[in-house]
Coordinates of C-alpha atoms in Angstrom, one line a residue:
Chain A
Q294 CA -1.8 -57.5 -14.1
K295 CA -4.4 -55.2 -12.6
E296 CA -6.5 -53.3 -15.1
V297 CA -8.4 -50.1 -14.8
E298 CA -10.8 -49.1 -17.6
Q299 CA -12.4 -45.8 -18.5
N300 CA -14.2 -44.5 -21.5
S301 CA -11.7 -42.3 -23.3
G302 CA -14.4 -39.8 -24.3
P303 CA -14.5 -37.0 -25.1
L304 CA -17.5 -36.5 -22.9
S305 CA -19.3 -33.3 -23.7
V306 CA -21.7 -31.7 -21.3
P307 CA -23.3 -28.2 -21.3
E308 CA -22.3 -25.7 -18.6
G309 CA -24.4 -26.3 -15.4
A310 CA -25.1 -29.9 -16.1
I311 CA -24.0 -33.0 -14.2
A312 CA -21.0 -34.8 -15.7
S313 CA -20.8 -38.5 -14.9
L314 CA -17.4 -40.3 -15.2
N315 CA -17.1 -44.0 -14.8
C316 CA -14.3 -46.5 -14.0
T317 CA -14.1 -50.2 -13.6
Y318 CA -11.3 -52.3 -12.2
S319 CA -10.2 -55.9 -12.4
D320 CA -8.6 -56.6 -9.0
R321 CA -11.2 -57.4 -6.3
G322 CA -8.5 -56.9 -3.6
S323 CA -8.3 -53.2 -4.4
Q324 CA -8.7 -51.0 -1.3
S325 CA -8.5 -47.4 -2.3
F326 CA -9.8 -45.5 -5.3
F327 CA -8.7 -42.1 -6.5
W328 CA -9.8 -39.5 -9.0
Y329 CA -7.2 -37.2 -10.4
R330 CA -7.8 -34.3 -12.8
Q331 CA -5.2 -33.5 -15.5
Y332 CA -5.2 -30.3 -17.5
S333 CA -3.5 -30.4 -20.8
G334 CA 0.2 -30.1 -20.4
K335 CA 0.0 -30.3 -16.6
S336 CA 0.6 -33.1 -14.1
P337 CA -2.3 -34.9 -12.4
E338 CA -3.8 -33.4 -9.3
L339 CA -5.9 -35.2 -6.7
I340 CA -9.7 -34.5 -6.6
M341 CA -10.7 -37.0 -4.0
F342 CA -10.4 -40.6 -2.9
I343 CA -12.8 -43.2 -1.6
Y344 CA -12.4 -46.5 0.2
S345 CA -15.8 -47.5 1.5
N346 CA -18.9 -48.5 -0.5
G347 CA -21.3 -45.7 -1.1
D348 CA -21.0 -42.0 -1.8
K349 CA -18.5 -39.4 -0.7
E350 CA -19.1 -35.8 -1.4
D351 CA -16.7 -32.9 -1.6
G352 CA -18.1 -29.6 -2.9
R353 CA -19.4 -30.1 -6.4
F354 CA -17.8 -33.6 -6.6
T355 CA -19.2 -36.9 -5.5
A356 CA -17.4 -40.2 -5.7
Q357 CA -19.4 -43.4 -5.7
L358 CA -18.0 -46.8 -5.0
N359 CA -19.5 -50.3 -5.5
K360 CA -16.9 -52.9 -4.7
A361 CA -19.3 -55.8 -5.6
S362 CA -19.6 -54.5 -9.1
Q363 CA -15.9 -53.3 -9.2
Y364 CA -17.1 -49.9 -10.2
V365 CA -16.3 -46.4 -9.2
S366 CA -17.7 -43.1 -10.5
L367 CA -17.2 -39.4 -10.2
L368 CA -20.1 -36.9 -10.5
I369 CA -19.4 -33.3 -11.1
R370 CA -22.4 -31.1 -10.4
D371 CA -22.9 -27.6 -11.9
S372 CA -20.1 -28.3 -14.4
Q373 CA -18.0 -25.3 -15.4
P374 CA -15.8 -24.7 -18.5
S375 CA -12.9 -24.8 -16.1
D376 CA -13.7 -28.5 -15.3
S377 CA -12.7 -29.3 -18.9
A378 CA -9.8 -31.7 -18.4
T379 CA -8.9 -35.4 -18.5
Y380 CA -10.0 -37.3 -15.4
L381 CA -7.9 -40.2 -14.3
C382 CA -9.2 -43.0 -12.2
A383 CA -6.5 -44.8 -10.0
V384 CA -6.8 -47.9 -7.9
R385 CA -4.6 -49.1 -5.1
G386 CA -4.3 -52.5 -3.5
N387 CA -3.1 -53.5 -0.1
Y388 CA 0.0 -52.2 1.7
G389 CA 2.9 -51.5 -0.6
Q390 CA 1.0 -52.0 -3.8
N391 CA 1.3 -49.4 -6.5
F392 CA -1.4 -47.1 -8.0
V393 CA -2.7 -48.3 -11.3
F394 CA -4.2 -45.6 -13.5
G395 CA -6.8 -45.9 -16.1
P396 CA -6.4 -44.2 -19.5
G397 CA -8.5 -41.2 -18.5
T398 CA -11.7 -39.7 -19.7
R399 CA -11.5 -36.4 -21.5
L400 CA -14.3 -34.0 -20.4
S401 CA -15.4 -31.0 -22.3
V402 CA -17.8 -28.5 -20.6
L403 CA -19.4 -26.3 -23.2
P404 CA -20.3 -22.7 -22.3
Chain B
E192 CA 5.0 -27.4 2.2
A193 CA 7.2 -27.8 -0.9
G194 CA 5.9 -30.2 -3.5
V195 CA 7.6 -32.8 -5.6
A196 CA 10.5 -31.2 -7.5
Q197 CA 11.6 -32.5 -10.9
S198 CA 14.3 -31.4 -13.4
P199 CA 14.8 -30.8 -16.2
R200 CA 11.3 -29.8 -17.3
Y201 CA 12.0 -30.3 -21.0
K202 CA 14.6 -32.3 -22.9
I203 CA 15.1 -33.0 -26.6
I204 CA 17.6 -35.6 -27.5
E205 CA 18.4 -37.7 -30.5
K206 CA 17.8 -41.5 -30.5
R207 CA 20.5 -43.6 -29.0
Q208 CA 21.6 -40.7 -26.8
S209 CA 21.2 -40.8 -23.0
V210 CA 19.2 -38.6 -20.6
A211 CA 18.7 -38.4 -16.8
F212 CA 15.9 -37.0 -14.8
W213 CA 16.0 -36.0 -11.2
C214 CA 13.3 -36.0 -8.6
N215 CA 13.1 -34.7 -5.0
P216 CA 10.0 -35.9 -3.2
I217 CA 7.9 -34.2 -0.6
S218 CA 9.8 -34.1 2.7
G219 CA 9.0 -37.1 4.9
H220 CA 7.5 -39.2 2.0
A221 CA 9.0 -42.6 2.1
T222 CA 7.5 -43.9 -1.2
L223 CA 8.7 -42.5 -4.5
Y224 CA 7.3 -43.4 -7.9
W225 CA 8.4 -42.9 -11.5
Y226 CA 5.6 -43.0 -14.1
Q227 CA 5.8 -42.7 -17.8
Q228 CA 2.8 -41.0 -19.5
I229 CA 2.6 -41.1 -23.3
L230 CA 0.3 -38.5 -24.9
G231 CA -3.3 -39.5 -24.7
Q232 CA -2.7 -42.4 -22.2
G233 CA -2.8 -42.7 -18.4
P234 CA 0.4 -42.8 -16.4
K235 CA 2.2 -46.2 -16.4
L236 CA 4.3 -47.1 -13.4
L237 CA 8.0 -47.7 -14.2
I238 CA 9.4 -48.1 -10.7
Q239 CA 8.4 -47.7 -7.1
F240 CA 10.8 -47.2 -4.2
Q241 CA 10.1 -47.6 -0.5
N242 CA 12.9 -45.6 1.2
N243 CA 15.9 -46.7 -0.8
G244 CA 14.6 -50.2 -1.7
V245 CA 12.7 -51.2 -4.9
V246 CA 9.2 -52.4 -4.3
D247 CA 8.1 -52.8 -8.0
D248 CA 10.0 -52.4 -11.2
S249 CA 8.2 -55.0 -13.2
Q250 CA 7.4 -52.6 -16.0
L251 CA 10.7 -50.9 -16.2
P252 CA 12.5 -51.7 -19.5
K253 CA 15.7 -52.7 -17.7
D254 CA 17.8 -53.0 -20.9
R255 CA 17.6 -49.2 -21.3
F256 CA 16.1 -47.7 -18.2
S257 CA 17.6 -47.5 -14.7
A258 CA 16.7 -45.7 -11.5
E259 CA 18.2 -45.2 -8.1
R260 CA 17.3 -43.7 -4.8
L261 CA 20.6 -44.1 -2.9
K262 CA 19.9 -42.2 0.3
G263 CA 16.1 -42.8 0.4
V264 CA 15.4 -39.2 -0.6
D265 CA 15.9 -37.9 -4.1
S266 CA 16.0 -40.2 -7.1
T267 CA 17.4 -40.3 -10.7
L268 CA 15.9 -42.0 -13.7
K269 CA 18.2 -42.7 -16.6
I270 CA 17.5 -43.8 -20.2
Q271 CA 20.3 -45.1 -22.3
P272 CA 20.1 -45.5 -25.2
A273 CA 16.9 -43.6 -25.9
K274 CA 14.4 -44.7 -28.6
L275 CA 11.7 -42.7 -30.4
E276 CA 9.0 -44.5 -28.4
D277 CA 10.5 -43.1 -25.2
S278 CA 9.0 -39.7 -26.0
A279 CA 6.7 -39.1 -23.1
V280 CA 6.3 -37.2 -19.9
Y281 CA 8.2 -38.7 -16.9
L282 CA 6.2 -38.1 -13.8
C283 CA 7.7 -38.4 -10.4
A284 CA 5.4 -38.8 -7.4
S285 CA 5.6 -39.5 -3.7
S286 CA 3.5 -40.7 -0.8
L287 CA 3.8 -41.1 2.9
G288 CA 4.4 -44.8 2.7
R289 CA 3.1 -47.9 4.5
T290 CA 1.7 -46.2 7.6
R291 CA -1.8 -44.8 7.8
Q292 CA -2.6 -46.5 4.5
V293 CA -6.3 -47.0 4.5
Y294 CA -7.7 -44.1 6.3
S295 CA -5.7 -41.4 4.5
G296 CA -5.9 -43.2 1.2
N297 CA -2.1 -42.7 1.2
T298 CA -2.5 -40.3 -1.7
I299 CA 0.3 -39.8 -4.2
Y300 CA 1.4 -36.3 -5.2
F301 CA 2.9 -35.6 -8.6
G302 CA 5.7 -33.3 -9.7
E303 CA 5.3 -31.1 -12.8
G304 CA 6.9 -33.8 -14.9
S305 CA 9.9 -34.0 -17.3
W306 CA 8.9 -33.8 -20.9
L307 CA 11.1 -35.9 -23.2
T308 CA 11.2 -35.7 -27.0
V309 CA 13.4 -38.2 -28.8
V310 CA 14.1 -37.3 -32.4

């Protein structure tokens, strides 16, 4: 059974700081890696995905992937109180394999 | 483009009763997923369909849960009889399918969820 692990948090950062969220996965055959944001009482929404080693930037968000270490992270620059949510890491294998989600990290950005 | 539609949004039932949830995926999405999310946890896959065939139902409690996607479009998830521990949000999601997997990431998109409380 594939496993995806995240620190449950809460992770508290002051407004304007960089929030760093981490995720590790057990299946070396995993191909695609996703970060979803979930506000309380809402369904998950995609922030970004990454499938190659290195960094991928989208606005204030940067995803980092290191397949050798089986590690993926999400950096949020200039954190805003509206970024306060649970961030879910999801991992997908080869064709047809399902997404496996981590337990999520709760982020709190303090004004 | 319309998103993933789910109904009902909220349901309260007594234990041992039955309940059914409906999902209509994004148009053209071949893959449909049902996830269970218990409060404070990440979503757990219950069943994955590719068109109208089951790809993965290894974590579906088959003694009480059933799901179907008869025409390869919308889907129904049923629980009978319900237990207290079934209280959760049932999330339906969809994705394009097997084509264009790697380069698009083949992202899954979630519906608003169906909130179930078993009392």
